[in-house]
PDB file of C-alpha atoms in Angstrom:
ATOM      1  CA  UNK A   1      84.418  79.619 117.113  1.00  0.00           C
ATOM      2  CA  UNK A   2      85.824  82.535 115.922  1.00  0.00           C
ATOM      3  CA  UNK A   3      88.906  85.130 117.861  1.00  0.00           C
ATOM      4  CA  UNK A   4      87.625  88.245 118.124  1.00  0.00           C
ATOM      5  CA  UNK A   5      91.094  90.002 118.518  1.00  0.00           C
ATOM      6  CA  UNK A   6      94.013  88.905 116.852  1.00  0.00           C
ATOM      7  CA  UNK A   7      96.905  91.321 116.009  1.00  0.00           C
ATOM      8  CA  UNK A   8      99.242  90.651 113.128  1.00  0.00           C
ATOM      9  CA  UNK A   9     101.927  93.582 113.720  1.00  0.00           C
ATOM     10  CA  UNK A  10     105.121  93.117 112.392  1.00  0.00           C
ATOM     11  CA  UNK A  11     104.315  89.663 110.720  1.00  0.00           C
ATOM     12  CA  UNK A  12     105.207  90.330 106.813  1.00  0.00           C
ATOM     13  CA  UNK A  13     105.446  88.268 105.198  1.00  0.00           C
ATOM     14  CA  UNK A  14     101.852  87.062 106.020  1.00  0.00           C
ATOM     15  CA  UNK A  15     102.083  83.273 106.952  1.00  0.00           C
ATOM     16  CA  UNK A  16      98.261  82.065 106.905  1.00  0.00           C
ATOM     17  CA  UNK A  17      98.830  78.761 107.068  1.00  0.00           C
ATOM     18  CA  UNK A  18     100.420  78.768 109.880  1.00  0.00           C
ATOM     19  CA  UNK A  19      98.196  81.055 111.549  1.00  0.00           C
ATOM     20  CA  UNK A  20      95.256  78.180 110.746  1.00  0.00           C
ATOM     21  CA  UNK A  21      97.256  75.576 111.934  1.00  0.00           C
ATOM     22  CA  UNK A  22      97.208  77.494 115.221  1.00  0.00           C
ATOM     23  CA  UNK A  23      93.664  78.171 114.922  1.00  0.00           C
ATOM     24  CA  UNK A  24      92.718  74.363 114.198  1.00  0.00           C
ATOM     25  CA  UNK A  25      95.155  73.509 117.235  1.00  0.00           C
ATOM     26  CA  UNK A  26      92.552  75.607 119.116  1.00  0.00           C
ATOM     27  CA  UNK A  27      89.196  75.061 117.522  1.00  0.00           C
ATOM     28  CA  UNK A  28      89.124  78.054 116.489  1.00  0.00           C
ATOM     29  CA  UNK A  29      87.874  78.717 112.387  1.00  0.00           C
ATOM     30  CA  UNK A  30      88.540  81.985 112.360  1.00  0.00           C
ATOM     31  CA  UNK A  31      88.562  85.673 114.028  1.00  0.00           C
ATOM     32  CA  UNK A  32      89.426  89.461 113.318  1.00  0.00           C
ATOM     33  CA  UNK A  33      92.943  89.977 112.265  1.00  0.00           C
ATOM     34  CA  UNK A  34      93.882  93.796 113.473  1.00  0.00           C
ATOM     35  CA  UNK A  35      96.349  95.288 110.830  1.00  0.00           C
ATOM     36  CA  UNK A  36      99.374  97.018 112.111  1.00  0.00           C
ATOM     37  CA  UNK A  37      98.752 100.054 114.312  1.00  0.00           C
ATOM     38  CA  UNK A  38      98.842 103.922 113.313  1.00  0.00           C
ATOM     39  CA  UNK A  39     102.447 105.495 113.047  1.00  0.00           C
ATOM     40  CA  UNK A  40     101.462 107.183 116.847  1.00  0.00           C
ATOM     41  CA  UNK A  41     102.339 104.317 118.328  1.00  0.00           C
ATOM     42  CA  UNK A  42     105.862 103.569 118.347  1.00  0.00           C
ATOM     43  CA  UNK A  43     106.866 102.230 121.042  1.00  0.00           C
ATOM     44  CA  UNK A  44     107.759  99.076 119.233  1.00  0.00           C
ATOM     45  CA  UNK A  45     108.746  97.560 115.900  1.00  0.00           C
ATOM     46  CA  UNK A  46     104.780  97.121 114.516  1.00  0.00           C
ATOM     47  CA  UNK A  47     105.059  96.720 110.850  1.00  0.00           C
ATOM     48  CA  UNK A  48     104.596  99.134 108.177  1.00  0.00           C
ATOM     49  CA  UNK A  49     103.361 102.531 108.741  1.00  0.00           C
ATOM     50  CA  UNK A  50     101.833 103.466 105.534  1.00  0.00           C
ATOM     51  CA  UNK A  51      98.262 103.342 105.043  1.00  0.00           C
ATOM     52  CA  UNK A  52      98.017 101.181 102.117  1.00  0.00           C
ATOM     53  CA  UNK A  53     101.232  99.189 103.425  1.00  0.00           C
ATOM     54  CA  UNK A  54      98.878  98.329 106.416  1.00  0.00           C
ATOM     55  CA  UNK A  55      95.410  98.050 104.389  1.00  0.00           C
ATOM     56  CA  UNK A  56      97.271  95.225 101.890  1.00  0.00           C
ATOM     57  CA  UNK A  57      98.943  93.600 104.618  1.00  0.00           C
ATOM     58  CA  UNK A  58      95.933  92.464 106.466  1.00  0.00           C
ATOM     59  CA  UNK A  59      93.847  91.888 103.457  1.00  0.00           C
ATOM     60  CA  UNK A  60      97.116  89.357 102.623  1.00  0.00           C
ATOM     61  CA  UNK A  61      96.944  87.806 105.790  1.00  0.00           C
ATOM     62  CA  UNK A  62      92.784  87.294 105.256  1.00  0.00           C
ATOM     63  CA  UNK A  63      92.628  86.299 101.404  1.00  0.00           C
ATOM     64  CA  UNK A  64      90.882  83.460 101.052  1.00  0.00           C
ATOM     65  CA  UNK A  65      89.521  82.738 104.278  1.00  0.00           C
ATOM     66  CA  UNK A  66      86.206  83.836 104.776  1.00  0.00           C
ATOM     67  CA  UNK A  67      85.696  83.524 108.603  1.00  0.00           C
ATOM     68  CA  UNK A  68      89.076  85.580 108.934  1.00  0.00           C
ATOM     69  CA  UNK A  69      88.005  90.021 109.093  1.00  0.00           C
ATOM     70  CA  UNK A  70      90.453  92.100 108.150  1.00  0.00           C
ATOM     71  CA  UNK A  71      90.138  94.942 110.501  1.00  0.00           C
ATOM     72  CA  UNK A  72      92.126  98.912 110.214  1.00  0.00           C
ATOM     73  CA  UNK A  73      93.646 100.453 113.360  1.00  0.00           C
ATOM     74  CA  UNK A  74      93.087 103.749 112.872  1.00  0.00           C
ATOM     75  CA  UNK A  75      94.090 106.853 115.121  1.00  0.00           C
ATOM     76  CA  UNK A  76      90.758 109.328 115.366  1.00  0.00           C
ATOM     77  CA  UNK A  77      92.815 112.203 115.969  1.00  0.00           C
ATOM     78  CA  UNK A  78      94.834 111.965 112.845  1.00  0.00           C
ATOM     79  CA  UNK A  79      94.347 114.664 110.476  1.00  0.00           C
ATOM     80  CA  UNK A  80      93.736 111.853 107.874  1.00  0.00           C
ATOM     81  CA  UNK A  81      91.545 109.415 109.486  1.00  0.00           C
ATOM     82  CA  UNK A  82      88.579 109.948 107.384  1.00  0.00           C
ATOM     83  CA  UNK A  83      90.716 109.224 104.286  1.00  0.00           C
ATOM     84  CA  UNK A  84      92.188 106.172 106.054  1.00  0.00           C
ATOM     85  CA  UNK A  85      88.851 105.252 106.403  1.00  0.00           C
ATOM     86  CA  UNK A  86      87.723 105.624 102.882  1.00  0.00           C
ATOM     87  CA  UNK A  87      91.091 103.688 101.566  1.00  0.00           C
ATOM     88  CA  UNK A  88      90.352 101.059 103.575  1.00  0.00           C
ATOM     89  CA  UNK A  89      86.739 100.641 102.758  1.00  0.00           C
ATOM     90  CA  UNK A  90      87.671 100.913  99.099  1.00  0.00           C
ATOM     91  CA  UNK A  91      90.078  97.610  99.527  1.00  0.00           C
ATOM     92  CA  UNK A  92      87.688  95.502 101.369  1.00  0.00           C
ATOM     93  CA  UNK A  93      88.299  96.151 105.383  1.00  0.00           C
ATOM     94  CA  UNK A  94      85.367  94.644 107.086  1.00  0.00           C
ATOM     95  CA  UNK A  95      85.790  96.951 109.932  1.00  0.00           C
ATOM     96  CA  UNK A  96      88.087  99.085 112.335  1.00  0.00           C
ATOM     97  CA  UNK A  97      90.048  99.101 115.493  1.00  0.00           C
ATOM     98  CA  UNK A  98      89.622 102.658 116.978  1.00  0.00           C
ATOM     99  CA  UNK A  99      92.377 104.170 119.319  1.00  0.00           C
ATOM    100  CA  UNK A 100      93.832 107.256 120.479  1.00  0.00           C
ATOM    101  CA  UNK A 101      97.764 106.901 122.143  1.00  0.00           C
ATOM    102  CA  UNK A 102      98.178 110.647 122.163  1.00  0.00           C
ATOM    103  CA  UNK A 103      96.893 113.659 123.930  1.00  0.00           C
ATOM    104  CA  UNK A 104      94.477 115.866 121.573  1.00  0.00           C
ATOM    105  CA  UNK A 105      97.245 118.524 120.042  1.00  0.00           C
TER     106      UNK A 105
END
């Protein structure tokens, strides 16, 4: 059984152990781990901003573990979403998150 939506957000250093002891707590062998969210959304301390900052930090949290996904939260009104995209199909995201928090400028 598998979590289908699991954010990570400000936990660095990644701690997957602990996240599988949860996990095996709950029956759970796995899920989609959400990296930390696009700089737009600040209303609270949510881990790095960078791109590849975000990108490594869930593929940390997922190495290993092949019934965890690493999945990008990506803004489709940034300028730079596309190349988000492409940086974090180049790493190894198995898929994205996909969320506007801001009026179109």
């Amino acid at each position: 059984m598998l979590d289908s939506h699991i954010h990570i957000m400000n936990m660095n250093p990644p701690q997957p152990d602990r996240l599988e002891h949860v996990f095996s707590q709950l029956g759970l062998t796995g899920g989609v781990l959400i990296s930390a969210p696009p700089a737009c959304f600040t209303r609270e301390k949510a881990g790095p901003s960078d791109v590849q900052d975000r990108v490594d930090l869930v593929l940390a949290w997922c190495n290993g573990r092949p019934d965890w996904f690493p999945f990008f939260w990506i803004d489709p009104l940034d300028a730079s979403a596309a190349d988000q995209v492409a940086v974090a199909v180049a790493a190894g995201i198995a898929g994205f998150k996909i969320i506007c928090n801001q009026a179109e400028p």
